[in-house]
Short mmCIF file of C-alpha atoms in Angstrom, two decimals:
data_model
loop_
_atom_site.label_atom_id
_atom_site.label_comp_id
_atom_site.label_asym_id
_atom_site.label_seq_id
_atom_site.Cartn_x
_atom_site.Cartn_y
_atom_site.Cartn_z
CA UNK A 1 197.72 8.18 118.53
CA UNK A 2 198.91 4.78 119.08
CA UNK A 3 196.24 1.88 118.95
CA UNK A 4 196.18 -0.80 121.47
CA UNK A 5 197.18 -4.63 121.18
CA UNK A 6 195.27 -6.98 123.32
CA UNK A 7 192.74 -6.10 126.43
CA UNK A 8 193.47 -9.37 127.73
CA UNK A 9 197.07 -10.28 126.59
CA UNK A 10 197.40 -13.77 128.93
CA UNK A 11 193.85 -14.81 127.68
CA UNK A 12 193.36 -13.56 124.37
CA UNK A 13 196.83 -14.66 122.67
CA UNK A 14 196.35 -17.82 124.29
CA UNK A 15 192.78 -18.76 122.84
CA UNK A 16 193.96 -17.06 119.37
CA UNK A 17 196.99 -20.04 119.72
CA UNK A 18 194.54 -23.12 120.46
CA UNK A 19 192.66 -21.97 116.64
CA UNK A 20 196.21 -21.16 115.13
CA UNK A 21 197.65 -24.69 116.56
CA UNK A 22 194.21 -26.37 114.82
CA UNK A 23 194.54 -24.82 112.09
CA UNK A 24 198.37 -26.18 111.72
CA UNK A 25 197.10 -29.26 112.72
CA UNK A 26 193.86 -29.00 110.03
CA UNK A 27 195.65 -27.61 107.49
CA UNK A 28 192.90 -25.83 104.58
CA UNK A 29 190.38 -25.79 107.10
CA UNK A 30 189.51 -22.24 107.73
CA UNK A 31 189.02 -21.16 111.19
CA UNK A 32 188.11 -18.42 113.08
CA UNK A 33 190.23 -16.26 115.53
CA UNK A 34 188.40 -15.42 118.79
CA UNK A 35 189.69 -12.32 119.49
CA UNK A 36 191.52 -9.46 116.92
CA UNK A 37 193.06 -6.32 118.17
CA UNK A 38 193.19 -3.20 116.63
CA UNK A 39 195.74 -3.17 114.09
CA UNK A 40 197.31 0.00 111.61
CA UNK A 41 196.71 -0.30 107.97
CA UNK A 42 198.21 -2.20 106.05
CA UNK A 43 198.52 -4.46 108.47
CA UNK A 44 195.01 -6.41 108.56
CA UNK A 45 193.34 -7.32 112.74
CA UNK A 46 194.09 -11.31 112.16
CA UNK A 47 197.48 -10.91 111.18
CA UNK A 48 198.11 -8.76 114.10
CA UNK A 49 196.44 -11.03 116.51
CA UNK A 50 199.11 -13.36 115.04
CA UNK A 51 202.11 -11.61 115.04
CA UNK A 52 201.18 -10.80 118.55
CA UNK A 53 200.50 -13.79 120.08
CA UNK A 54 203.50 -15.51 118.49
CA UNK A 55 206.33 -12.81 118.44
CA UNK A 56 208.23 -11.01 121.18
CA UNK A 57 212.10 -9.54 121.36
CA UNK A 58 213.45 -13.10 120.35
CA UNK A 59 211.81 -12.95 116.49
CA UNK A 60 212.46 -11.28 113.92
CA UNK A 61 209.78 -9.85 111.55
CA UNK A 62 210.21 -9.54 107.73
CA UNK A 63 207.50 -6.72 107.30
CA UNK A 64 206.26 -6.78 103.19
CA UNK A 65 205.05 -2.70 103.92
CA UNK A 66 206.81 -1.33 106.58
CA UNK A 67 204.77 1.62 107.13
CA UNK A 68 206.06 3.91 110.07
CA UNK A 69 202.91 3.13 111.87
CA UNK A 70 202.99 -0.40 111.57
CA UNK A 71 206.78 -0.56 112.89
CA UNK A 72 206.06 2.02 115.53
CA UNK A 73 202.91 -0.61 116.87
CA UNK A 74 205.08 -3.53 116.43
CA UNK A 75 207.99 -2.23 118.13
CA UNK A 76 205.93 -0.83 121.15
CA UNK A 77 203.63 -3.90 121.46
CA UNK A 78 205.23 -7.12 120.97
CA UNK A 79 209.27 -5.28 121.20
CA UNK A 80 210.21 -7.07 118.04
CA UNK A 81 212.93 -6.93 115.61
CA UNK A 82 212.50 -6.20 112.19
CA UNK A 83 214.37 -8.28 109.71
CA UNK A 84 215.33 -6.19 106.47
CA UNK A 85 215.77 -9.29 104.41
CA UNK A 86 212.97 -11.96 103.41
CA UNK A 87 215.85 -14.64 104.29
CA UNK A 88 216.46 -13.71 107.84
CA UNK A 89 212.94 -13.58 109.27
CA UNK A 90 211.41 -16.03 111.59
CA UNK A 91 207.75 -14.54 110.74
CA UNK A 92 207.19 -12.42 107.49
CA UNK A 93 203.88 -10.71 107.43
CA UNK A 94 202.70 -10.18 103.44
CA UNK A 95 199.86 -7.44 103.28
CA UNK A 96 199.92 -7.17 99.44
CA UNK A 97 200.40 -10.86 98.46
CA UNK A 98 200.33 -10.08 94.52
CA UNK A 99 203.47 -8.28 94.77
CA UNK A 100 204.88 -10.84 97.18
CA UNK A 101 208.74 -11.89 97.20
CA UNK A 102 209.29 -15.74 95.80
CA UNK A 103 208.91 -18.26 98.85
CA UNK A 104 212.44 -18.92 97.87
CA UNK A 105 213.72 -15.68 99.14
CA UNK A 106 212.75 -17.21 102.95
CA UNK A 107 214.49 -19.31 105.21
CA UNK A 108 213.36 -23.39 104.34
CA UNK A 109 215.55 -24.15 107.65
CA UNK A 110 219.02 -26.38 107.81
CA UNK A 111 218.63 -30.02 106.53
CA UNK A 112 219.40 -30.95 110.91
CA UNK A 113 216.97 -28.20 111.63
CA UNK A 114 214.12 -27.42 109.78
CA UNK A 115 212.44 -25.53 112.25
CA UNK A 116 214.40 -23.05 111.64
CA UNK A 117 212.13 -21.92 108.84
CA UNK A 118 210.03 -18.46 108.18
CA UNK A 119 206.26 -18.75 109.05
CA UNK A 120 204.33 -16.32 105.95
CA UNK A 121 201.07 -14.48 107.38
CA UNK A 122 199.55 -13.79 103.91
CA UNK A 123 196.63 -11.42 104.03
CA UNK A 124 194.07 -12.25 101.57
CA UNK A 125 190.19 -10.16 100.78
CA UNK A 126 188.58 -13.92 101.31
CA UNK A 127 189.21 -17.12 102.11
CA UNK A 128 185.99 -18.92 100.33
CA UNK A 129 184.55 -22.13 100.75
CA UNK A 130 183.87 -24.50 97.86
CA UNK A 131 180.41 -25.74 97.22
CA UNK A 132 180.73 -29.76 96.25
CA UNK A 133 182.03 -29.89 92.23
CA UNK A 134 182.96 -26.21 92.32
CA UNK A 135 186.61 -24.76 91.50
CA UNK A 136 189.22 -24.26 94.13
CA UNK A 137 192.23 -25.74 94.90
CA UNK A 138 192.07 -28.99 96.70
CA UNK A 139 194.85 -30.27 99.34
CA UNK A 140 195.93 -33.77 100.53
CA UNK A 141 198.69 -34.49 103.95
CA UNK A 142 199.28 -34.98 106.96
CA UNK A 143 196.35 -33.35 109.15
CA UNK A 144 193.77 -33.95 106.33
CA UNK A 145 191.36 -36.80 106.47
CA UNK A 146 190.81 -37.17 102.90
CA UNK A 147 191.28 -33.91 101.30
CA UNK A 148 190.20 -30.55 101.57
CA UNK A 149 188.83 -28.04 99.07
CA UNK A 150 189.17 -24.21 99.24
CA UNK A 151 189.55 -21.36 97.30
CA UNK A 152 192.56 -19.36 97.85
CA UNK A 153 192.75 -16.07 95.49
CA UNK A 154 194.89 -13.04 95.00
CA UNK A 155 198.33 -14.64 95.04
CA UNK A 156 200.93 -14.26 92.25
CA UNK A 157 200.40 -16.30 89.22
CA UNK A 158 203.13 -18.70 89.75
CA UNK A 159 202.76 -19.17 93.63
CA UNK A 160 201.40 -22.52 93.47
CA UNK A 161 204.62 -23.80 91.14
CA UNK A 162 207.29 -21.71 93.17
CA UNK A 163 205.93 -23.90 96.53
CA UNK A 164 205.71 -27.15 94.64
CA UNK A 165 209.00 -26.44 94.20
CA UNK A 166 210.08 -26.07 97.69
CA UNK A 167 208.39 -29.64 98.42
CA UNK A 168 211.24 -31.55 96.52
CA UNK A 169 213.05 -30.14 99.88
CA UNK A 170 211.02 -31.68 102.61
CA UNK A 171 211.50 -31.77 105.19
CA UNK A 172 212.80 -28.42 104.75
CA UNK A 173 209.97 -25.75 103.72
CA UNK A 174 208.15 -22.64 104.82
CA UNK A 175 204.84 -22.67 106.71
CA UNK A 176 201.85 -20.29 105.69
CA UNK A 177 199.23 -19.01 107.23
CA UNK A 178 196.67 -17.17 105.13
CA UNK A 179 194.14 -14.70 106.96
CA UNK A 180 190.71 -12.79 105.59
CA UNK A 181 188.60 -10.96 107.97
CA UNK A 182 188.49 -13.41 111.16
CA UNK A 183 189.37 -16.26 109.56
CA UNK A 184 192.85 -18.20 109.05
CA UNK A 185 193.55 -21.25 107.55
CA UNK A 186 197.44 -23.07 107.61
CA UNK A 187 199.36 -24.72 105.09
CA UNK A 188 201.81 -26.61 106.86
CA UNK A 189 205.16 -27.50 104.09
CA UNK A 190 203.55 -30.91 104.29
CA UNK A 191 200.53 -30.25 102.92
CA UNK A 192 200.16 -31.14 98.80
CA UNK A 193 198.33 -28.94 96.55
CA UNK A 194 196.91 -31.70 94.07
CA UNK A 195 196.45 -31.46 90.60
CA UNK A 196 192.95 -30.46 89.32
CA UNK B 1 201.86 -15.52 146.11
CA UNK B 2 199.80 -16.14 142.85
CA UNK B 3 201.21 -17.04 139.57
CA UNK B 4 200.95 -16.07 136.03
CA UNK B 5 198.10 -17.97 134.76
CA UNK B 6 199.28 -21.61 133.99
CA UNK B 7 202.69 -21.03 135.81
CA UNK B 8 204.87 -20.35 133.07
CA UNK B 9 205.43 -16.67 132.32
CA UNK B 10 204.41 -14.94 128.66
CA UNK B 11 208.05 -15.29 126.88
CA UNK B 12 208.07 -18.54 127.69
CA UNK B 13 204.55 -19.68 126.48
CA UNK B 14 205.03 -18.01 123.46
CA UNK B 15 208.60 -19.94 122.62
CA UNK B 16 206.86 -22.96 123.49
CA UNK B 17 204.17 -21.91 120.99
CA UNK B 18 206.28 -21.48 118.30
CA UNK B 19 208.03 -24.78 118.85
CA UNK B 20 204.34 -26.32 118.75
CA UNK B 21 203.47 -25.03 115.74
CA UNK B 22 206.93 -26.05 113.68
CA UNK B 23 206.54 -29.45 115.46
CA UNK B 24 203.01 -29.46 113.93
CA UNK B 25 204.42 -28.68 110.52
CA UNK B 26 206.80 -31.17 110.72
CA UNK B 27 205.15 -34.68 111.78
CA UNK B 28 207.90 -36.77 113.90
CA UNK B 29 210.85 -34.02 114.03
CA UNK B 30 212.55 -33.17 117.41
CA UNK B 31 212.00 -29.34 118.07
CA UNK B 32 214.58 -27.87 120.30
CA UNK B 33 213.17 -25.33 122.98
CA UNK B 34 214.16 -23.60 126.20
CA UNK B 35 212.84 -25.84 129.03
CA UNK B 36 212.00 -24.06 132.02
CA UNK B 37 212.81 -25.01 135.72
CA UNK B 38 209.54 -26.38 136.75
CA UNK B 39 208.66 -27.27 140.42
CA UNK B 40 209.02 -30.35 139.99
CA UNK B 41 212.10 -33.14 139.24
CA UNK B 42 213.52 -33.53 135.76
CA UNK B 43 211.69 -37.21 134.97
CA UNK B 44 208.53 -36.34 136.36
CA UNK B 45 206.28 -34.55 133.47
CA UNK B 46 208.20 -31.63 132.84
CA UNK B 47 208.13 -31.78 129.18
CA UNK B 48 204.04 -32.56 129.04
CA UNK B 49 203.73 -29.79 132.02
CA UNK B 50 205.31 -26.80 129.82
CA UNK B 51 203.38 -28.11 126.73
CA UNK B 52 200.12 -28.19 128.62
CA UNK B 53 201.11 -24.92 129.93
CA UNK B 54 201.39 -23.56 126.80
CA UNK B 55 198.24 -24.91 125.42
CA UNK B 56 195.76 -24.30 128.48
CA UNK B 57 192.79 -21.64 128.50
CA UNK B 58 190.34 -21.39 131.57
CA UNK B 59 187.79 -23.27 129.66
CA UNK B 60 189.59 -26.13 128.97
CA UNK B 61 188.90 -29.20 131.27
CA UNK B 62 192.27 -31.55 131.73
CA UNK B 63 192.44 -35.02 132.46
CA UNK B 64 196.07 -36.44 133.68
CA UNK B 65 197.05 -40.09 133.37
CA UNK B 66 200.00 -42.00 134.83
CA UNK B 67 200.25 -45.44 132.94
CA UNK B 68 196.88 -45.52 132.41
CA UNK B 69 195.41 -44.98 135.85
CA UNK B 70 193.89 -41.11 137.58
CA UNK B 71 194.50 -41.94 140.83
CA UNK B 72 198.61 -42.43 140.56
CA UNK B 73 201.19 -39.75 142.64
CA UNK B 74 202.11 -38.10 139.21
CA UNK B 75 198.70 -37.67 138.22
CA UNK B 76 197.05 -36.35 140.98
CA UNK B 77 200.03 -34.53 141.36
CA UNK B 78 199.97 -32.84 138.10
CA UNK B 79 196.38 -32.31 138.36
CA UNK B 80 196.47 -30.48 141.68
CA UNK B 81 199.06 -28.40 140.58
CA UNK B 82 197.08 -26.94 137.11
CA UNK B 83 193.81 -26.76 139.29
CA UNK B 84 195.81 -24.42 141.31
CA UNK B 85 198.04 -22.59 138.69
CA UNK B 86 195.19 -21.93 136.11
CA UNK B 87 192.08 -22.72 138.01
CA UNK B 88 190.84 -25.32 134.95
CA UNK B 89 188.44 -27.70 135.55
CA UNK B 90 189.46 -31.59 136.01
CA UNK B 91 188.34 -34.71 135.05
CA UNK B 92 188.84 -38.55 135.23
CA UNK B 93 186.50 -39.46 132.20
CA UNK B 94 188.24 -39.12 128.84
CA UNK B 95 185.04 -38.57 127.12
CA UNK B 96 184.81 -35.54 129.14
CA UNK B 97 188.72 -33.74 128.10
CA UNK B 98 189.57 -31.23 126.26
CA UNK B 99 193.33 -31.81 127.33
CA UNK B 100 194.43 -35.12 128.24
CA UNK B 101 198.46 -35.47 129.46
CA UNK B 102 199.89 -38.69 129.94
CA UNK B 103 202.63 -40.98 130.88
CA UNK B 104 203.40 -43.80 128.79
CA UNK B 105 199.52 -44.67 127.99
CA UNK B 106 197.06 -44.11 125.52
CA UNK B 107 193.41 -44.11 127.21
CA UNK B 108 191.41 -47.06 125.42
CA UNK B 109 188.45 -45.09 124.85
CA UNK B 110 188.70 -43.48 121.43
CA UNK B 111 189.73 -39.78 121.14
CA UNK B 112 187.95 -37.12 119.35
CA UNK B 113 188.93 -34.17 116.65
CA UNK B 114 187.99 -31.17 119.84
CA UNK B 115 190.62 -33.43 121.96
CA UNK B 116 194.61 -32.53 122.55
CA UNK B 117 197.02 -35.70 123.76
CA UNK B 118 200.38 -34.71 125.71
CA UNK B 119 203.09 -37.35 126.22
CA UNK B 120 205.26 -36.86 128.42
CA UNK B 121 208.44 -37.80 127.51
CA UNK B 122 211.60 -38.90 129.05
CA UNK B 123 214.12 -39.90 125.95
CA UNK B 124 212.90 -38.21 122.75
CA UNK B 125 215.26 -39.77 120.69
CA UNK B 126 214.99 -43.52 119.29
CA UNK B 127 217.93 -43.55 118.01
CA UNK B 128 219.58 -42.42 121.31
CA UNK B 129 220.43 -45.80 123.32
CA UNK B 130 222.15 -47.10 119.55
CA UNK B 131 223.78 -43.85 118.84
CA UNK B 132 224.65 -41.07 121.96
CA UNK B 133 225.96 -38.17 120.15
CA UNK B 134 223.37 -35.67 119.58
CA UNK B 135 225.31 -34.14 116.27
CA UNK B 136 225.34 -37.82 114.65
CA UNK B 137 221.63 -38.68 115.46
CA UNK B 138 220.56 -35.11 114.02
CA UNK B 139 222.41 -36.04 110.72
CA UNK B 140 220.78 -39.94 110.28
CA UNK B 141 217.43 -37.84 110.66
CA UNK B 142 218.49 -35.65 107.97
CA UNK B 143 219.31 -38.12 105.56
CA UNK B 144 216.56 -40.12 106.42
CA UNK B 145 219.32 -43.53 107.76
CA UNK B 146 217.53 -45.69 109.78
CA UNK B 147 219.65 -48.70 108.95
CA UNK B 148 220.90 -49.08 113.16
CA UNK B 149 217.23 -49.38 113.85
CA UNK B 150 216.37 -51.96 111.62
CA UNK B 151 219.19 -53.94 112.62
CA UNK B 152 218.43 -53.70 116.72
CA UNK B 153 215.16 -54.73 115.44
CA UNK B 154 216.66 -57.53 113.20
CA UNK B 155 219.24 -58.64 116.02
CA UNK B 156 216.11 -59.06 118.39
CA UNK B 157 215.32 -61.71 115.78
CA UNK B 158 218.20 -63.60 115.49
CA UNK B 159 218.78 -63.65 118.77
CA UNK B 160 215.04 -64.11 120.19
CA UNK B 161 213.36 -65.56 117.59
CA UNK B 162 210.98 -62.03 117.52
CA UNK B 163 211.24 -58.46 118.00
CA UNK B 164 211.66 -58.52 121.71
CA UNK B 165 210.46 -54.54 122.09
CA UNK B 166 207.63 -54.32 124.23
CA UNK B 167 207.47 -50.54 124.68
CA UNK B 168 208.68 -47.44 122.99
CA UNK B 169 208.42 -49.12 119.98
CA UNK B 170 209.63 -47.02 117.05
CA UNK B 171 207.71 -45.44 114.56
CA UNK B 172 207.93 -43.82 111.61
CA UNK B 173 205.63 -40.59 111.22
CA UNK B 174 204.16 -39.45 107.70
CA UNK B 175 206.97 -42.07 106.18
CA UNK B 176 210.15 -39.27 107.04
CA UNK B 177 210.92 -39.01 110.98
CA UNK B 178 211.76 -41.93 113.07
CA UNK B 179 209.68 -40.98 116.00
CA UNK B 180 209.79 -42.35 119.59
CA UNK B 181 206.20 -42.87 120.43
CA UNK B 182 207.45 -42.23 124.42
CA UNK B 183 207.24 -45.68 126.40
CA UNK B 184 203.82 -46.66 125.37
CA UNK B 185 203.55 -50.28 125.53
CA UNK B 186 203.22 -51.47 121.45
CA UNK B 187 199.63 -51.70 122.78
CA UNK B 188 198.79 -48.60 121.64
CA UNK B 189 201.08 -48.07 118.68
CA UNK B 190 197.91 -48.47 116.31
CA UNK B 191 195.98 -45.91 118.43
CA UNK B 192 198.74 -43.23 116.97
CA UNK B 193 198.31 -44.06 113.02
CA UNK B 194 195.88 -42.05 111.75
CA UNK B 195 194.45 -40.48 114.95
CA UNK B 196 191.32 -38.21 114.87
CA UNK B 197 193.20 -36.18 117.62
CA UNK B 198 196.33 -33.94 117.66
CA UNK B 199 199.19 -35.64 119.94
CA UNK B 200 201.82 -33.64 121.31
CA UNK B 201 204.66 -35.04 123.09
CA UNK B 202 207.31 -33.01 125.44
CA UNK B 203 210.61 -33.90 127.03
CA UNK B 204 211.81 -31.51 129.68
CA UNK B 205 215.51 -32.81 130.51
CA UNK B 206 216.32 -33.17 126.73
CA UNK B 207 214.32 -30.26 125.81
CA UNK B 208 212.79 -31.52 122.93
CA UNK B 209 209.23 -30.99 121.81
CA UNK B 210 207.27 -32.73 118.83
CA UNK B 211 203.83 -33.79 117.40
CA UNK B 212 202.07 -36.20 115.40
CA UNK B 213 199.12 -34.23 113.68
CA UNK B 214 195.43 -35.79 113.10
CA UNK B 215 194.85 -38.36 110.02
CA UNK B 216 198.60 -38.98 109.81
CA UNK B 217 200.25 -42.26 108.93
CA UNK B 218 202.24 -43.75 111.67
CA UNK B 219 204.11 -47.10 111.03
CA UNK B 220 205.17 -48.93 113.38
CA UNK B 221 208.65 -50.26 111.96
CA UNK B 222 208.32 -54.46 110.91
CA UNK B 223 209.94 -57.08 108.40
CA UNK B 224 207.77 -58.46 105.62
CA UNK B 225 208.36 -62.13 107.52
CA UNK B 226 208.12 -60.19 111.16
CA UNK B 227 205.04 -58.69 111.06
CA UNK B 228 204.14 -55.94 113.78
CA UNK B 229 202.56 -57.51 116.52
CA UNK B 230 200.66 -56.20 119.71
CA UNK B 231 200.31 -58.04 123.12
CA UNK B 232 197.62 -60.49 123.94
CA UNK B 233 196.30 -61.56 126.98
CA UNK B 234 194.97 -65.29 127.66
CA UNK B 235 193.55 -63.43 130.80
CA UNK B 236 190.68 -60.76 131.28
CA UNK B 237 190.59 -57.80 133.28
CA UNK B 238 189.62 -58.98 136.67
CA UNK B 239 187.58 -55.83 137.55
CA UNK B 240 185.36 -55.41 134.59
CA UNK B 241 185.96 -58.58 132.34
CA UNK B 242 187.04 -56.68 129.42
CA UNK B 243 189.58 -59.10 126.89
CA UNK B 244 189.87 -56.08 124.54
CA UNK B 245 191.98 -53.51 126.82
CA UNK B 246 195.37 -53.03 127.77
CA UNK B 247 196.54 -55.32 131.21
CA UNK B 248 198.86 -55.06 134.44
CA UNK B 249 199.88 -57.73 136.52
CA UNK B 250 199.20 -56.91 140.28
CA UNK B 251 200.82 -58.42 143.21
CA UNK B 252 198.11 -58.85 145.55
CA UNK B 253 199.77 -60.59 148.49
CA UNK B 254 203.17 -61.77 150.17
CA UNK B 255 202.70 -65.45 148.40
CA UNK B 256 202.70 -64.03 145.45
CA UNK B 257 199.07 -64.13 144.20
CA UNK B 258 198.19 -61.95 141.12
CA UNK B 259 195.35 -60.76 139.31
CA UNK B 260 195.42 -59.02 135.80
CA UNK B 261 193.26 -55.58 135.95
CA UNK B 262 192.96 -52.45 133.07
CA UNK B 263 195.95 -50.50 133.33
CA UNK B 264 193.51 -47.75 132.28
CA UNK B 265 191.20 -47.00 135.42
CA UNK B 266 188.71 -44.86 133.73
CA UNK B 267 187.80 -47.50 130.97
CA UNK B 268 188.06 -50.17 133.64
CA UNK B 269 185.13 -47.99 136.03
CA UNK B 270 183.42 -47.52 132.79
CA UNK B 271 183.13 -50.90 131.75
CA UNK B 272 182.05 -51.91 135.45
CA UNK B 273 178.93 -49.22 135.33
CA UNK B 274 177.63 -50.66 132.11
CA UNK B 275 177.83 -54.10 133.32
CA UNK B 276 175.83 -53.43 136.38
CA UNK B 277 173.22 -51.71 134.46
#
């Protein structure tokens, strides 16, 4: 049996926007998503709420685990396409990040457009805060007062160096958004990983 | 007849989502999106309309400014129309926002993180009146060549003896995108740099939509020997007395009498209720 997407679509996707447009705006500040709908593994409830409240018939999704169930929800729900390549998707949604294509297999957008870029849902088991002197990965940008300390886990060994990388492209780049439970933080292609 | 809540249908909110939320990620760059028919002119608020439409949830409460003051056509106008599209609560005190859109102001009273700015918009491009083709302007902000700028800015000089822009004064967001801050008077130019609040700014006829996140630089564009410079009054606000906020010059009569007054009312009314306690 098919699960359902939102009870309140109007309400819900908007309220889930105002903390996804924060969190854009706050980047590595986690924050928490009102409202989750049901959602089939491996597909986790934030990342749905997400996909949902972003993507309709004119995106296409770059699914990591396209399990029949997830398609068959996606397609029904939110009537979007399904990208088969990493470099033609507006939204990718990564639900095993270890295993996770290079960001450079995504769209970074056109040096006169660079909107036209792939937004990464990356489903993580936690997104932890840092007690004061304790290890995590601390950012600096646009959006962050000073800086911002988190720890972000469970991504491949060389992620960090593969989106330094794309930064010598700005103001080309791809924007992430990392989910755990009910929370989501954003890290806009401004945002600077600093050294520790 | 009722309306989808906040006028604009689902499709369209969530396009103008996505366009918020690559404007976000890219401080100062012109997003391209499908602006909608709204009922109302071209020139009037479309652009800040569709991005407050997009943004606003029955618990937000919106405050609308026109140049400063509540109590303008536009304003009241706009307000009426998202009391009766989405049923929000409104408001004249900024303190009291969750959603401020405005024309060509920025209220005086300082704005918090939980607060959203709107601009409306009418030419999104700064480059526009020294360079009309939209393919050329797109490639100088690609490669970053902001030389025509500098020059209109250094001809001013030469010709005036300062930079003779008053308004729409153009800035240059997290040191990349030449931005237009909209026509805010240069008043308010350091309001922008570095603001605790999220300012998004929409242009319905060119269908443009961008942002300026929190805590990001803004830099409004100067010579070493030409400093930036804001305006000063010798006057005071006749209302209130205040020699700190930003001034218009009334015509009060047919011989021509004037009195300076806050262009921004709610600061103005403010200021007036803590003198007379």
């Amino acid at each position: 049996m098919m699960l359902a997407a939102f009870a309140n679509p109007v309400f819900d996707s908007q309220s889930n926007f105002r903390e996804l447009l924060q969190a854009m705006a706050r980047p590595a500040v986690p924050r928490t998503l009102p409202v989750l709908p049901p959602a089939p593994a491996p597909a986790a409830p934030a990342a749905m709420a997400i996909v949902l409240t972003l993507c309709d018939a004119t995106t296409s999704v770059w699914l990591q685990q396209p399990e029949d169930e997830v398609v068959r929800h996606l397609r029904f729900h939110a009537g979007l396409k399904l990208a088969d390549r990493p470099q033609d998707a507006d939204f990718a949604l990564i639900t095993n990040p270890a295993s996770m294509p290079p960001l450079d297999a995504f769209a970074c957008g056109d040096m006169r457009y660079p909107d036209r870029s792939a937004s990464l849902i990356i489903q993580l088991a936690a997104i932890n805060p840092v007690a004061a002197g304790g290890a995590g990965n601390t950012f600096a940008g646009p959006g962050i007062r000073d800086t911002e300390t988190v720890a972000i886990d469970g991504l491949p060994a060389d992620f960090w160096q593969q989106r330094a990388a794309l930064a010598a492209l700005l103001p080309l780049g791809i924007d992430l958004f990392f989910v755990a439970g009910q929370q989501v933080l954003a890290l806009p292609r401004t945002t600077r990983l600093l050294e520790g | 007849m009722t309306y989808n809540f906040a006028f604009l249908d689902e499709d369209t909110k969530r396009m103008l989502r996505r366009a918020l939320l690559k404007a976000v990620a890219i401080p100062g760059y012109q997003v391209p999106f499908g602006s909608r028919e709204m009922p109302l002119p071209y020139g009037w608020g479309t652009g800040g309309i569709q991005v407050t439409a997009a943004l606003l949830g029955p618990d937000d409460v919106l405050k609308v400014i026109d140049q400063g003051a509540d109590d303008t056509t536009n304003a009241v106008n706009i307000r009426r129309f998202f009391h009766r599209v989405a049923g929000v609560a409104t408001t004249e005190h900024t303190a009291e926002a969750t959603l401020i859109q405005t024309r060509h102001r920025i209220p005086e009273t300082s704005l918090r993180e939980d607060q959203i700015l709107v601009f409306q918009v009418p030419e999104p491009e700064p480059l526009r009146t020294l360079e009309p083709r939209e393919a050329e302007t797109r490639t100088l902000h690609a490669l970053a060549d902001y030389g025509l700028m500098h020059v209109k800015l250094y001809e001013d000089i030469a010709q005036y003896g300062h930079i003779a822009t008053s308004y729409d004064y153009p800035v240059l967001v997290d040191g990349r995108f030449l931005t237009s801050p909209s026509p805010i008077p240069k008043f308010d130019n350091p309001k922008l740099d570095r603001s605790p609040a999220l300012m998004l700014f929409g242009a319905g006829r060119e269908k443009r939509l961008y942002a300026i996140p929190p805590y990001t630089s803004v830099e409004s564009l100067a010579f070493d020997d030409h400093p930036f410079e804001i305006q000063r009054w010798e006057q005071q606000c006749e209302l209130c007395g205040s020699g700190e906020s930003y001034l218009d010059e009334v015509v009060v009569d047919d011989r021509g009498t004037r009195m300076f007054v806050c262009s921004d009312t709610d600061f103005c009314s403010g200021h007036r209720m803590e003198a007379q306690a």
